[in-house]
Amino acid sequence: MAFGRRWVRIAVLALMLVPATIVIVLFMVIPAVLTVLISLTNLDYRFIWEWIGLANYQKFITDINTPIFVKNTIIFVTGTLTFNVLVGLFLALVSTHVHDTLGTLMRALWYLPRVMPSVIYAFIMMWIFSPMDTGFLNTILRGLGGRPVAWTFHYYWPFLIIVNGFIGCSLGMVIFSSAIKSIPQDYIIAAKVDGASQLTIVRRIILPLIKWQIAFVVAYQTLSLLASFEYILLTLDGGPGYYSTEVMILQAYHLAFGQYLASMRYGYATVFVTILLVIGLILSVVYWKVFRLRELMAEPKME
């Protein structure tokens, strides 16, 4: 009887996993395999599969622009990730240490860029940081007697990090805020009774208790930023100079879709995507080990 119940349980679990398995295979495994296969071809706008082996990868290695794309990707991912995590954590700490109504309003305002249409948001940010005299920041500078600044030409990386950061930090803010609010107040009250300052409470109690949420946001944001190019495309489109902000995934887009029909190179474009896929898999394993994410998903131990 016990043996039969065990098999029934296994069958029910397997049946429940079927929909998720189908989705993963159709929308993750198959596209990943096709991406690798296409990178081994000379596929272009004619959609003729000409197998060329590792020629595209050899071209990637020998291309004089490859170091530029790699460097830009590192700058963009590390800079935006740092902004997202630190600013999101700061907003969460501030909004949970004020009145609930004010804190909710703060989080709602900071979440607004995430729900705003991408084109509208990009347009607003381009107007704020416009190098023209009519830009928002330059209008303020002129009113104070200063000279206009070419923000997007001289400070293009801080500009892109801010543009993407205002979107990314909102997710971390929501996750961190929920985690902070779930901390039992007895810990905070006991620390205050013992004479601990607010900074000490944050450093010794709050941050250690939300370490799993911080680890998750860091891992998720890293993998997300590797494949993120939307706001770079809508604002500077890889400029302002020669590939100044052209990250690897944006170069893949330009090779595959951003040029004239006759110059579209799907085979070479998928090389960039395949390399990013491999980097993402490696980082996933590293984060899994370093952050001990298995413990995050483990069942809580009974006291």
Coordinates of C-alpha atoms in Angstrom, one line a residue:
M1 CA 0.0 0.0 0.0
A2 CA 2.8 2.4 0.9
F3 CA 4.6 1.5 -2.3
G4 CA 1.5 2.3 -4.3
R5 CA 1.0 5.7 -2.6
R6 CA 4.6 6.6 -3.3
W7 CA 4.2 6.0 -7.0
V8 CA 0.9 7.9 -7.1
R9 CA 2.7 10.8 -5.4
I10 CA 5.5 10.7 -8.0
A11 CA 3.0 10.5 -10.8
V12 CA 1.1 13.6 -9.5
L13 CA 4.3 15.6 -9.1
A14 CA 5.4 14.6 -12.6
L15 CA 2.0 15.6 -14.0
M16 CA 2.3 19.0 -12.2
L17 CA 5.7 19.6 -13.7
V18 CA 4.7 18.9 -17.3
P19 CA 3.4 22.4 -18.1
A20 CA 6.5 24.1 -16.7
T21 CA 8.7 21.5 -18.5
I22 CA 7.0 22.2 -21.8
V23 CA 7.4 26.0 -21.4
I24 CA 11.1 25.6 -20.5
V25 CA 11.8 23.4 -23.5
L26 CA 9.8 25.5 -26.0
F27 CA 11.0 28.9 -24.9
M28 CA 14.4 28.3 -23.4
V29 CA 16.1 25.0 -24.5
I30 CA 15.0 25.0 -28.2
P31 CA 15.9 28.7 -28.8
A32 CA 19.2 28.2 -27.0
V33 CA 20.1 25.2 -29.2
L34 CA 19.0 27.1 -32.4
T35 CA 21.1 30.0 -31.4
V36 CA 24.2 27.8 -31.1
L37 CA 23.4 26.1 -34.4
I38 CA 22.9 29.4 -36.3
S39 CA 26.2 30.7 -35.0
L40 CA 27.9 27.8 -36.9
T41 CA 26.3 29.0 -40.2
N42 CA 26.6 31.9 -42.6
L43 CA 22.8 32.6 -42.3
D44 CA 21.8 36.0 -43.6
Y45 CA 18.7 37.7 -45.1
R46 CA 18.4 34.9 -47.7
F47 CA 17.9 32.4 -44.9
I48 CA 20.2 29.9 -46.5
W49 CA 21.9 27.6 -44.0
E50 CA 25.6 27.5 -45.1
W51 CA 27.6 25.6 -42.5
I52 CA 30.9 27.2 -41.8
G53 CA 31.9 25.7 -38.5
L54 CA 33.8 28.0 -36.1
A55 CA 34.6 30.7 -38.7
N56 CA 32.2 33.2 -37.0
Y57 CA 33.9 32.6 -33.7
Q58 CA 37.3 33.1 -35.3
K59 CA 36.1 36.4 -36.7
F60 CA 34.8 37.4 -33.3
I61 CA 38.2 36.8 -31.8
T62 CA 40.2 38.6 -34.5
D63 CA 37.8 41.5 -34.9
I64 CA 39.5 44.8 -33.8
N65 CA 36.2 46.0 -32.3
T66 CA 35.6 43.0 -30.1
P67 CA 37.6 44.4 -27.2
I68 CA 35.5 47.5 -27.4
F69 CA 32.2 45.5 -27.1
V70 CA 33.6 43.4 -24.3
K71 CA 34.8 46.4 -22.3
N72 CA 31.5 48.3 -22.8
T73 CA 29.6 45.3 -21.6
I74 CA 31.7 45.0 -18.4
I75 CA 31.3 48.8 -17.7
F76 CA 27.6 48.7 -18.4
V77 CA 26.8 45.6 -16.3
T78 CA 29.0 46.4 -13.3
G79 CA 28.1 50.1 -13.2
T80 CA 24.4 49.6 -13.5
L81 CA 24.4 46.6 -11.2
T82 CA 26.1 48.6 -8.5
F83 CA 23.6 51.5 -9.0
N84 CA 20.6 49.2 -8.9
V85 CA 21.6 47.3 -5.7
L86 CA 22.9 50.2 -3.7
V87 CA 20.2 52.7 -4.6
G88 CA 17.5 50.1 -4.3
L89 CA 18.8 49.2 -0.8
F90 CA 19.0 52.8 0.2
L91 CA 15.5 53.6 -1.0
A92 CA 14.2 50.5 0.8
L93 CA 15.9 51.5 4.1
V94 CA 14.6 55.1 3.9
S95 CA 11.1 54.2 2.9
T96 CA 10.7 51.7 5.7
H97 CA 12.0 54.0 8.4
V98 CA 9.4 56.8 7.7
H99 CA 5.7 56.9 8.1
D100 CA 4.0 54.0 6.1
T101 CA 2.0 56.5 4.0
L102 CA 5.1 58.5 3.0
G103 CA 7.1 55.3 2.5
T104 CA 4.4 53.8 0.2
L105 CA 4.3 57.1 -1.8
M106 CA 8.1 57.1 -2.2
R107 CA 8.1 53.5 -3.5
A108 CA 5.3 54.3 -5.9
L109 CA 7.1 57.3 -7.3
W110 CA 10.3 55.4 -7.8
Y111 CA 8.4 52.5 -9.4
L112 CA 6.9 54.9 -11.9
P113 CA 9.7 54.6 -14.5
R114 CA 9.3 50.8 -14.6
V115 CA 5.6 51.0 -15.6
M116 CA 6.1 53.9 -18.0
P117 CA 6.3 53.2 -21.7
S118 CA 10.0 52.8 -22.7
V119 CA 9.9 55.3 -25.5
I120 CA 8.3 58.0 -23.2
Y121 CA 10.8 57.3 -20.5
A122 CA 13.7 57.5 -22.9
F123 CA 12.4 60.7 -24.3
I124 CA 12.1 62.3 -20.9
M125 CA 15.6 61.3 -19.9
M126 CA 17.1 62.6 -23.2
W127 CA 15.3 65.9 -22.5
I128 CA 16.6 66.1 -18.9
F129 CA 20.2 65.4 -20.0
S130 CA 20.1 67.0 -23.4
P131 CA 23.3 68.7 -24.4
M132 CA 21.3 71.6 -26.0
D133 CA 20.6 74.8 -24.1
T134 CA 17.0 73.9 -23.9
G135 CA 17.6 70.7 -21.9
F136 CA 16.3 70.6 -18.4
L137 CA 19.6 70.5 -16.6
N138 CA 21.2 73.0 -18.9
T139 CA 18.2 75.3 -18.4
I140 CA 18.8 75.2 -14.7
L141 CA 22.6 75.8 -15.1
R142 CA 21.9 78.8 -17.4
G143 CA 19.5 80.2 -14.9
L144 CA 22.2 80.0 -12.2
G145 CA 24.7 81.7 -14.4
G146 CA 26.5 78.6 -15.5
R147 CA 27.4 77.2 -18.9
P148 CA 25.5 74.4 -20.6
V149 CA 27.1 70.9 -20.3
A150 CA 27.1 68.3 -23.1
W151 CA 25.9 65.6 -20.7
T152 CA 25.4 62.8 -23.2
F153 CA 28.6 63.5 -25.0
H154 CA 31.0 63.9 -22.1
Y155 CA 29.3 61.7 -19.5
Y156 CA 27.6 59.0 -21.5
W157 CA 28.3 56.2 -19.2
P158 CA 26.9 57.9 -16.0
F159 CA 23.9 58.9 -18.2
L160 CA 23.2 55.4 -19.3
I161 CA 23.8 54.0 -15.8
I162 CA 21.3 56.5 -14.4
V163 CA 18.8 55.8 -17.2
N164 CA 18.9 52.1 -16.7
G165 CA 19.4 52.4 -12.9
F166 CA 16.2 54.2 -12.3
I167 CA 14.4 51.3 -13.9
G168 CA 16.4 48.5 -12.2
C169 CA 16.7 49.9 -8.7
S170 CA 12.9 49.9 -8.3
L171 CA 12.8 46.1 -8.4
G172 CA 15.4 45.9 -5.7
M173 CA 13.6 48.5 -3.7
V174 CA 10.4 46.5 -3.6
I175 CA 12.1 43.2 -2.8
F176 CA 14.3 44.8 -0.1
S177 CA 11.4 46.7 1.4
S178 CA 9.3 43.6 1.7
A179 CA 12.2 41.8 3.3
I180 CA 12.8 44.6 5.8
K181 CA 9.1 44.7 6.8
S182 CA 9.1 41.0 7.4
I183 CA 11.8 41.3 10.1
P184 CA 10.3 40.7 13.5
Q185 CA 10.1 44.0 15.4
D186 CA 11.3 42.3 18.6
Y187 CA 14.8 42.3 17.2
I188 CA 14.7 46.1 16.5
I189 CA 13.2 46.9 19.8
A190 CA 15.7 44.8 21.7
A191 CA 18.5 46.5 19.9
K192 CA 17.2 49.9 20.7
V193 CA 16.8 49.0 24.4
D194 CA 20.4 47.9 24.4
G195 CA 21.3 51.4 23.1
A196 CA 22.2 50.5 19.5
S197 CA 22.2 53.3 17.0
Q198 CA 20.1 53.2 13.8
L199 CA 23.3 52.7 11.8
T200 CA 24.2 49.8 14.0
I201 CA 20.8 48.3 13.7
V202 CA 21.0 48.5 9.9
R203 CA 24.5 47.0 9.8
R204 CA 24.2 44.3 12.4
I205 CA 20.5 43.3 12.1
I206 CA 18.8 44.4 8.9
L207 CA 21.5 43.7 6.4
P208 CA 22.4 40.2 7.7
L209 CA 18.7 39.2 7.8
I210 CA 18.1 40.3 4.2
K211 CA 21.2 38.8 2.7
W212 CA 19.3 36.2 0.7
Q213 CA 17.2 39.0 -1.0
I214 CA 20.4 40.9 -1.7
A215 CA 22.0 37.8 -3.2
F216 CA 18.9 37.1 -5.4
V217 CA 18.8 40.7 -6.7
V218 CA 22.5 40.7 -7.5
A219 CA 22.3 37.4 -9.4
Y220 CA 19.0 38.3 -11.2
Q221 CA 20.2 41.8 -12.2
T222 CA 23.5 40.6 -13.5
L223 CA 21.9 38.0 -15.8
S224 CA 19.3 40.5 -16.9
L225 CA 21.8 43.3 -17.7
L226 CA 23.8 41.0 -19.9
A227 CA 20.9 40.8 -22.2
S228 CA 19.7 44.4 -21.8
F229 CA 20.1 47.0 -24.5
E230 CA 16.7 48.6 -24.8
Y231 CA 17.5 52.0 -23.3
I232 CA 21.0 52.2 -24.9
L233 CA 19.2 51.7 -28.2
L234 CA 16.5 54.3 -27.5
T235 CA 18.9 57.0 -26.2
L236 CA 22.5 56.8 -27.6
D237 CA 22.2 53.8 -29.9
G238 CA 25.8 52.8 -29.1
G239 CA 27.2 56.3 -29.5
P240 CA 27.9 59.1 -29.2
G241 CA 31.4 58.3 -30.6
Y242 CA 32.7 55.2 -32.4
Y243 CA 31.0 52.3 -30.6
S244 CA 31.3 54.3 -27.3
T245 CA 28.4 52.5 -25.6
E246 CA 28.0 49.5 -28.0
V247 CA 27.6 46.5 -25.7
M248 CA 27.7 43.0 -27.0
I249 CA 23.9 42.3 -27.1
L250 CA 23.3 45.7 -28.9
Q251 CA 25.9 44.8 -31.5
A252 CA 24.1 41.5 -32.0
Y253 CA 20.9 43.4 -32.6
H254 CA 22.5 45.8 -35.0
L255 CA 24.1 42.9 -37.0
A256 CA 20.8 41.0 -37.2
F257 CA 18.1 43.7 -37.4
G258 CA 19.5 47.2 -37.3
Q259 CA 21.0 47.5 -40.8
Y260 CA 19.8 47.3 -44.4
L261 CA 18.3 44.0 -45.4
A262 CA 21.3 43.0 -47.6
S263 CA 23.8 43.5 -44.7
M264 CA 21.9 41.5 -42.0
R265 CA 24.2 38.8 -40.7
Y266 CA 22.2 36.4 -38.4
G267 CA 25.0 33.9 -38.2
Y268 CA 27.6 36.3 -36.9
A269 CA 25.1 38.0 -34.6
T270 CA 24.3 34.8 -32.8
V271 CA 27.9 34.4 -31.9
F272 CA 27.5 37.4 -29.5
V273 CA 24.3 35.9 -28.1
T274 CA 25.9 32.4 -27.7
I275 CA 28.9 33.9 -25.8
L276 CA 26.6 35.9 -23.5
L277 CA 24.6 32.7 -23.0
V278 CA 27.8 30.8 -21.9
I279 CA 28.8 33.7 -19.6
G280 CA 25.3 33.7 -18.1
L281 CA 25.5 30.0 -17.4
I282 CA 28.9 30.4 -15.8
L283 CA 27.8 33.3 -13.6
S284 CA 24.7 31.3 -12.6
V285 CA 26.9 28.5 -11.3
V286 CA 29.2 30.9 -9.6
Y287 CA 26.4 32.8 -7.9
W288 CA 24.8 29.4 -6.9
K289 CA 28.0 28.4 -5.2
V290 CA 29.1 31.7 -3.8
F291 CA 25.7 32.9 -2.5
R292 CA 24.7 29.4 -1.4
L293 CA 21.4 29.8 -3.1
R294 CA 20.5 26.1 -2.4
E295 CA 20.0 27.1 1.2
L296 CA 17.6 29.8 0.1
M297 CA 15.3 27.2 -1.5
A298 CA 15.7 24.6 1.3
E299 CA 12.8 23.8 3.6
P300 CA 13.0 25.7 6.9
K301 CA 14.2 23.7 9.8
M302 CA 11.8 23.0 12.6
E303 CA 12.8 24.3 15.9

